[in-house]
Amino acid sequence: MPPTLKLILVAGARPNFMKVAPLIHAARRHNADASAATRFDCRLVHTGQHYDDAMSEVFFRELGIPKPDVNLNVGSSSHATQTANVMIGFEKVCLDEKPDWLVVFGDVNSTVACTLVAVKLGIKVAHVEAGLRSGDRTMPEEINRLVTDSIADLLLTPSEDGNENLRREGVAEERIKLVGNIMIDSLVANLEQARRSKILQECGVQPGNYLYVTLHRPANVDDRASLTAIAGELKRLAAKTPVVFPVHPRTRKMFSEFGLELNGDSGCHLLDPVGYHDSVCLTENARLVLTDSGGLQEESTYFRTPCLTLRPNTERPVTINVGSNRLTKISTLAEDLNQVLAASPRLGRLPEMWDGKTSERILAALAAV
Ligand code: UD1
């Protein structure tokens, strides 16, 4: 029998699910191959950081992710409480399971919490989507990235800028491995199903003639002045081009707290959070994506759909360098939008190794250590 590597894979919040799914599927394919030199015994831990059907379950169904072996059910709370609760629950899982590797994804609180636990128990940690830096330490995700990368053993980067950031921080070359963007594995595998989505008809919008908007960053939505200005700008935009805006629970809560409203008949289609296939369909067919999400900056780049990112910085500069994405702010949004709408409806090109084969490269990297 070939040697078996026992992996714990951790997913906690919405952006983790499309990253964990392709690795689970690749491990299954790998194990079914009689000639494979290593087997992977995967255990899936859901921390419960996200828990609503629309923020969690729908992705399990659509992406064919098996039921988690463990759910820590931590739920929402302050950063310290949430991180601490993940750590307390996850320590027990590690002691019970004694894995060879912990594999964590992205930059959410569950990522850093589980990494801290495993490293202290002497369990090797691989970080998928390592090396990304916005340079903005007011973002909780940037702190999660810095801490995770400074203590994880194997740093699996999506693009060359990740390698450069890690080298600049003094990380030894043997800890860094460029594997490509695992989100794109999910995108490629789900393209056909996404193209069957009925979301455009449900919203009554035409391909190439609507703006797909998602906003949930605390800096944009937790601040009254900022969210008020955004709502005003969206109303103005929607008067000219329909806006499809699935509203994240954080954003919905803040709209209600600040007494803001986006009128349904203003051309704004406000939806509950949408599933993966609907979101991919909306991204492929939008005239323009306006977002503060990391994932949507990447998915729009894959489709060459123009993207405006409502943030002062991005940890995904490759999406800007290839030409599909640019940063914007409320004061210049109307002007930036006009410029993008005057340009080609497809912008940019595909970055290197965004080819749907990142999971295979990750398994090879784990087996090689
Ligand atoms: C988290 C991640 C962020 C990621 C985002 C994607 C961190 C620090 N933040 O931010 O990086 O981009 O997820 O969605 O890890 N809520 C629900 N149902 C849920 C989950 C949350 O209603 O299933 C509500 C709760 O009121 C909660 C609020 O949304 O207080 C925010 O959720 P939280 O997980 O704290 O942060 P996100 O803004 O979702």
Coordinates of C-alpha atoms and ligand atoms in Angstrom, one line a residue:
M1 CA 0.0 0.0 0.0
P2 CA 1.3 3.5 -0.8
P3 CA 1.8 5.8 2.2
T4 CA -1.2 7.8 3.3
L5 CA -1.1 11.5 4.3
K6 CA -3.9 12.5 6.7
L7 CA -5.1 16.0 6.1
I8 CA -7.4 18.2 8.0
L9 CA -9.0 20.8 5.7
V10 CA -10.6 23.8 7.4
A11 CA -13.4 25.9 5.9
G12 CA -15.3 28.4 8.0
A13 CA -16.7 31.3 5.9
R14 CA -18.2 31.7 2.5
P15 CA -15.0 32.5 0.5
N16 CA -13.4 29.2 1.9
F17 CA -16.0 26.9 0.4
M18 CA -15.0 27.4 -3.3
K19 CA -11.4 26.8 -2.3
V20 CA -11.8 23.7 -0.2
A21 CA -14.1 21.9 -2.8
P22 CA -11.6 21.4 -5.6
L23 CA -9.0 20.0 -3.2
I24 CA -11.4 17.4 -1.8
H25 CA -12.4 16.4 -5.4
A26 CA -8.8 16.2 -6.5
A27 CA -7.8 14.0 -3.5
R28 CA -10.7 11.6 -4.4
R29 CA -9.5 11.4 -8.0
H30 CA -6.0 10.9 -6.8
N31 CA -7.0 8.1 -4.4
A32 CA -8.9 6.4 -7.2
D33 CA -5.7 6.2 -9.3
A34 CA -4.1 2.9 -8.7
S35 CA -0.7 4.2 -9.8
A36 CA -0.7 7.1 -7.3
A37 CA 2.4 7.1 -5.0
T38 CA 0.5 8.7 -2.1
R39 CA -3.0 8.5 -0.7
F40 CA -4.8 11.4 1.0
D41 CA -7.1 10.8 3.9
C42 CA -9.1 14.1 4.1
R43 CA -11.1 15.3 7.2
L44 CA -13.2 18.4 6.7
V45 CA -13.7 20.8 9.6
H46 CA -16.4 23.5 9.3
T47 CA -15.8 26.1 12.0
G48 CA -19.3 27.5 11.7
Q49 CA -18.0 31.1 11.2
H50 CA -20.7 31.4 8.5
Y51 CA -23.9 29.3 9.2
D52 CA -26.9 30.7 7.2
D53 CA -28.0 28.4 4.4
A54 CA -27.3 31.2 1.9
M55 CA -23.8 31.8 3.3
S56 CA -22.8 28.1 3.8
E57 CA -25.0 25.2 3.0
V58 CA -25.8 26.3 -0.6
F59 CA -22.1 26.1 -1.4
F60 CA -21.8 22.6 0.0
R61 CA -24.8 21.5 -2.2
E62 CA -23.7 23.3 -5.4
L63 CA -20.0 22.4 -5.1
G64 CA -20.5 18.8 -4.0
I65 CA -18.6 19.3 -0.8
P66 CA -19.2 16.3 1.6
K67 CA -20.8 16.9 5.0
P68 CA -18.1 18.1 7.4
D69 CA -16.6 15.5 9.7
V70 CA -16.8 18.1 12.4
N71 CA -18.7 21.4 12.8
L72 CA -17.4 23.7 15.6
N73 CA -20.5 25.9 15.3
V74 CA -18.7 29.0 16.5
G75 CA -21.2 31.5 14.9
S76 CA -20.8 35.3 14.8
S77 CA -19.2 37.3 17.6
S78 CA -16.3 39.8 18.1
H79 CA -13.0 38.9 16.5
A80 CA -11.4 37.9 19.8
T81 CA -14.4 35.7 20.8
Q82 CA -14.8 34.1 17.4
T83 CA -11.1 33.4 17.0
A84 CA -10.8 32.0 20.5
N85 CA -13.8 29.8 20.1
V86 CA -12.4 28.3 16.9
M87 CA -9.1 27.7 18.7
I88 CA -10.7 26.0 21.7
G89 CA -12.8 23.7 19.5
F90 CA -10.1 23.0 17.0
E91 CA -7.5 22.0 19.5
K92 CA -9.6 19.1 20.5
V93 CA -10.1 18.0 16.9
C94 CA -6.3 18.1 16.3
L95 CA -5.6 16.0 19.5
D96 CA -8.2 13.4 18.4
E97 CA -7.3 13.2 14.7
K98 CA -3.5 13.7 14.8
P99 CA -3.2 14.7 11.2
D100 CA 0.0 14.9 9.1
W101 CA -1.1 18.3 7.7
L102 CA -3.6 21.0 8.4
V103 CA -4.6 22.8 5.2
V104 CA -6.1 26.3 5.6
F105 CA -7.4 28.6 3.0
G106 CA -7.6 32.4 2.5
D107 CA -7.6 35.0 5.2
V108 CA -10.6 34.7 7.4
N109 CA -10.6 34.4 11.2
S110 CA -10.9 30.6 11.0
T111 CA -7.7 30.4 8.9
V112 CA -5.5 32.1 11.5
A113 CA -7.2 30.5 14.5
C114 CA -6.6 26.9 13.3
T115 CA -3.1 27.7 12.1
L116 CA -2.2 28.9 15.6
V117 CA -3.6 25.8 17.2
A118 CA -1.9 23.3 14.8
V119 CA 1.5 25.0 14.8
K120 CA 1.6 24.9 18.6
L121 CA 0.8 21.1 18.6
G122 CA 3.6 20.5 16.1
I123 CA 1.3 19.7 13.2
K124 CA 2.5 21.0 9.8
V125 CA 0.4 23.7 8.2
A126 CA -0.1 24.4 4.5
H127 CA -1.6 27.8 3.7
V128 CA -3.5 27.9 0.3
E129 CA -3.6 31.5 -1.0
A130 CA -0.5 32.5 0.9
G131 CA 1.6 35.7 0.3
L132 CA -1.2 38.1 -0.7
R133 CA -0.8 41.5 0.9
S134 CA -2.9 44.7 0.7
G135 CA -0.4 46.6 2.9
D136 CA -3.4 47.8 4.9
R137 CA -3.2 46.7 8.5
T138 CA -6.6 48.2 9.3
M139 CA -8.2 45.2 7.5
P140 CA -8.7 42.2 9.7
E141 CA -7.8 39.9 6.8
E142 CA -4.4 41.5 6.4
I143 CA -3.6 40.6 10.0
N144 CA -4.8 37.1 9.5
R145 CA -2.6 36.8 6.3
L146 CA 0.5 38.1 8.1
V147 CA 0.1 35.9 11.1
T148 CA -0.8 32.7 9.2
D149 CA 2.1 33.1 6.7
S150 CA 4.6 33.9 9.4
I151 CA 4.0 30.5 11.2
A152 CA 2.7 28.1 8.5
D153 CA 5.2 25.6 7.1
L154 CA 4.2 25.5 3.4
L155 CA 3.1 28.7 1.7
L156 CA 1.1 27.9 -1.5
T157 CA 0.8 31.1 -3.5
P158 CA -1.7 32.0 -6.2
S159 CA 0.5 34.4 -8.2
E160 CA 4.1 35.5 -8.4
D161 CA 3.4 38.7 -6.4
G162 CA 2.7 36.4 -3.4
N163 CA 6.2 34.9 -3.7
E164 CA 7.7 38.3 -3.9
N165 CA 5.9 39.5 -0.8
L166 CA 7.0 36.5 1.2
R167 CA 10.6 36.8 0.0
R168 CA 10.6 40.5 1.0
E169 CA 9.4 39.4 4.5
G170 CA 12.4 37.1 4.7
V171 CA 10.6 33.7 4.2
A172 CA 12.9 30.9 3.2
E173 CA 12.5 29.9 -0.5
E174 CA 11.8 26.2 0.4
R175 CA 8.6 27.2 2.3
I176 CA 7.2 29.0 -0.8
K177 CA 5.5 27.3 -3.7
L178 CA 3.6 28.9 -6.6
V179 CA 0.6 26.7 -7.3
G180 CA -1.9 29.1 -9.0
N181 CA -5.4 30.2 -8.0
I182 CA -7.6 27.4 -6.5
M183 CA -10.7 29.5 -6.9
I184 CA -10.4 29.1 -10.6
D185 CA -10.5 25.3 -10.2
S186 CA -14.0 25.7 -8.8
L187 CA -14.9 28.2 -11.5
V188 CA -13.8 25.9 -14.4
A189 CA -15.5 22.9 -12.9
N190 CA -18.8 24.7 -12.4
L191 CA -18.9 26.8 -15.5
E192 CA -21.6 24.6 -17.3
Q193 CA -23.9 24.6 -14.3
A194 CA -23.4 28.4 -13.8
R195 CA -24.4 29.0 -17.4
R196 CA -27.7 27.2 -16.7
S197 CA -28.5 29.6 -13.9
K198 CA -31.8 31.5 -14.3
I199 CA -30.7 34.5 -12.2
L200 CA -30.7 37.0 -15.1
Q201 CA -34.2 36.1 -16.1
E202 CA -35.3 36.2 -12.4
C203 CA -33.9 39.8 -12.1
G204 CA -35.3 40.8 -15.5
V205 CA -31.8 41.9 -16.8
Q206 CA -30.1 41.3 -20.1
P207 CA -26.5 39.9 -20.5
G208 CA -24.1 42.8 -20.9
N209 CA -26.5 45.4 -19.6
Y210 CA -26.4 45.4 -15.8
L211 CA -24.0 46.1 -13.0
Y212 CA -23.2 43.3 -10.6
V213 CA -22.6 44.9 -7.1
T214 CA -21.4 43.2 -3.9
L215 CA -20.2 45.1 -0.9
H216 CA -19.5 43.9 2.6
R217 CA -16.2 45.2 3.9
P218 CA -16.5 46.9 7.3
A219 CA -14.7 50.0 6.0
N220 CA -17.4 50.5 3.4
V221 CA -20.5 49.3 5.1
D222 CA -20.0 49.8 8.9
D223 CA -19.5 53.5 8.6
R224 CA -22.7 55.6 8.3
A225 CA -21.2 58.3 6.0
S226 CA -19.6 55.8 3.7
L227 CA -22.7 53.6 3.4
T228 CA -25.0 56.6 2.9
A229 CA -22.7 57.9 0.1
I230 CA -22.6 54.4 -1.5
A231 CA -26.5 54.1 -1.4
G232 CA -26.8 57.5 -3.0
E233 CA -24.4 56.6 -5.8
L234 CA -26.0 53.2 -6.4
K235 CA -29.4 55.0 -6.9
R236 CA -27.9 57.3 -9.4
L237 CA -26.2 54.4 -11.3
A238 CA -29.4 52.3 -11.3
A239 CA -31.3 55.2 -12.9
K240 CA -29.2 54.5 -16.0
T241 CA -28.2 50.9 -15.9
P242 CA -29.9 48.1 -13.8
V243 CA -28.0 47.1 -10.7
V244 CA -28.1 43.6 -9.3
F245 CA -27.0 43.7 -5.7
P246 CA -27.1 40.5 -3.5
V247 CA -26.8 42.0 0.0
H248 CA -24.4 40.4 2.5
P249 CA -25.9 40.0 6.0
R250 CA -23.5 42.5 7.4
T251 CA -24.5 45.1 4.8
R252 CA -28.2 44.4 5.3
K253 CA -27.8 44.9 9.1
M254 CA -26.0 48.2 8.5
F255 CA -28.6 49.4 6.0
S256 CA -31.3 48.8 8.6
E257 CA -29.2 50.3 11.5
F258 CA -28.5 53.5 9.5
G259 CA -32.2 53.7 8.2
L260 CA -31.0 53.5 4.6
E261 CA -33.1 52.1 1.8
L262 CA -32.5 51.3 -1.9
N263 CA -35.8 51.5 -3.5
G264 CA -36.8 48.5 -5.5
D265 CA -38.3 50.5 -8.4
S266 CA -35.1 52.6 -8.8
G267 CA -33.5 49.9 -11.0
C268 CA -31.7 48.3 -8.0
H269 CA -32.4 44.6 -7.7
L270 CA -31.7 43.9 -4.0
L271 CA -31.4 40.2 -3.4
D272 CA -30.5 37.9 -0.5
P273 CA -27.0 36.5 -0.8
V274 CA -26.9 34.3 -3.9
G275 CA -25.3 30.9 -4.4
Y276 CA -22.1 30.1 -6.3
H277 CA -23.7 29.3 -9.7
D278 CA -25.8 32.4 -9.7
S279 CA -22.9 34.5 -8.7
V280 CA -20.6 33.1 -11.4
C281 CA -23.4 33.6 -13.9
L282 CA -23.9 37.2 -12.8
T283 CA -20.1 37.8 -13.0
E284 CA -19.7 36.4 -16.5
N285 CA -22.6 38.4 -18.0
A286 CA -22.3 41.7 -16.2
R287 CA -21.3 44.8 -18.1
L288 CA -19.3 45.7 -15.0
V289 CA -18.7 44.3 -11.5
L290 CA -18.5 46.8 -8.6
T291 CA -17.3 45.1 -5.5
D292 CA -15.1 45.0 -2.4
S293 CA -14.7 41.2 -2.4
G294 CA -11.4 39.5 -3.1
G295 CA -13.0 36.6 -4.8
L296 CA -15.0 38.7 -7.3
Q297 CA -12.0 40.6 -8.3
E298 CA -10.5 37.2 -9.4
E299 CA -13.6 35.7 -10.9
S300 CA -14.2 38.8 -13.0
T301 CA -10.6 38.7 -14.2
Y302 CA -11.2 35.1 -15.3
F303 CA -14.1 36.2 -17.5
R304 CA -12.4 39.5 -18.5
T305 CA -15.4 41.3 -17.1
P306 CA -14.4 44.9 -16.2
C307 CA -14.3 45.3 -12.4
L308 CA -14.2 48.4 -10.2
T309 CA -13.0 47.6 -6.7
L310 CA -14.3 50.0 -4.1
R311 CA -11.3 49.9 -1.8
P312 CA -8.1 52.0 -1.5
N313 CA -5.9 48.9 -2.0
T314 CA -6.1 45.3 -3.1
E315 CA -4.1 42.2 -2.0
R316 CA -4.8 40.9 -5.5
P317 CA -2.7 43.4 -7.7
V318 CA -2.4 40.8 -10.4
T319 CA -6.1 41.5 -11.3
I320 CA -5.1 45.2 -11.9
N321 CA -1.9 44.3 -13.7
V322 CA -3.6 42.1 -16.3
G323 CA -6.1 45.0 -16.9
S324 CA -9.5 43.8 -15.9
N325 CA -9.7 45.5 -12.4
R326 CA -9.1 49.0 -11.1
L327 CA -9.5 50.6 -7.7
T328 CA -12.2 53.3 -7.2
K329 CA -13.6 55.4 -4.4
I330 CA -17.0 57.0 -3.9
S331 CA -15.8 60.5 -4.9
T332 CA -14.6 59.2 -8.3
L333 CA -17.0 56.3 -8.8
A334 CA -19.3 58.0 -11.4
E335 CA -16.3 59.2 -13.5
D336 CA -14.5 55.8 -13.2
L337 CA -17.6 54.1 -14.2
N338 CA -18.1 56.2 -17.3
Q339 CA -14.5 55.5 -18.3
V340 CA -14.9 51.8 -18.0
L341 CA -18.3 51.8 -19.8
A342 CA -16.7 53.7 -22.7
A343 CA -14.0 51.0 -23.0
S344 CA -14.2 47.4 -24.3
P345 CA -16.7 45.1 -22.5
R346 CA -13.9 42.5 -22.1
L347 CA -10.7 43.6 -20.5
G348 CA -7.4 42.0 -19.5
R349 CA -6.0 38.5 -19.8
L350 CA -5.7 35.3 -17.7
P351 CA -2.9 35.3 -15.1
E352 CA -0.4 32.5 -15.2
M353 CA -1.6 29.2 -13.6
W354 CA -5.2 30.2 -13.3
D355 CA -5.9 27.1 -15.2
G356 CA -8.1 24.8 -13.1
K357 CA -5.2 22.6 -12.1
T358 CA -4.1 24.2 -8.8
S359 CA -5.5 21.4 -6.6
E360 CA -3.4 18.8 -8.4
R361 CA -0.3 21.0 -7.8
I362 CA -1.2 21.4 -4.1
L363 CA -1.5 17.6 -3.6
A364 CA 1.8 17.2 -5.4
A365 CA 3.5 19.8 -3.2
L366 CA 2.1 18.1 0.0
A367 CA 3.3 14.7 -1.1
A368 CA 6.7 16.1 -1.9
V369 CA 7.5 17.5 1.5
Ligands
UD1_1 C1 -16.1 37.4 6.8 C2 -14.5 37.5 6.7 C3 -14.2 38.2 5.4 C4 -14.9 37.6 4.2 C5 -16.4 37.6 4.5 C6 -17.2 36.9 3.3 C7 -13.1 37.6 8.7 C8 -12.4 38.5 9.6 N1 -14.0 38.2 7.8 O1 -16.6 38.7 7.0 O2 -12.8 38.2 5.2 O3 -14.7 38.4 3.1 O4 -16.6 36.8 5.7 O5 -18.5 36.9 3.6 O6 -13.0 36.4 8.8 N2 -23.9 36.8 9.5 C9 -25.1 36.2 9.2 N3 -25.1 34.9 8.8 C10 -23.9 34.2 8.5 C11 -22.7 34.9 8.8 C12 -22.7 36.1 9.3 O7 -26.2 36.8 9.4 O8 -24.0 33.0 8.1 C13 -23.9 38.2 9.9 C14 -23.7 38.4 11.4 O9 -24.6 39.3 11.8 C15 -22.3 38.9 11.5 C16 -22.1 39.6 10.2 O10 -22.9 38.9 9.3 O11 -22.2 39.7 12.7 C17 -20.7 39.6 9.8 O12 -20.2 38.2 9.7 P1 -18.7 37.9 10.1 O13 -18.4 36.5 9.9 O14 -18.3 38.5 11.4 O15 -17.9 38.8 9.1 P2 -18.0 39.0 7.5 O16 -18.3 40.4 7.3 O17 -19.0 38.0 6.9

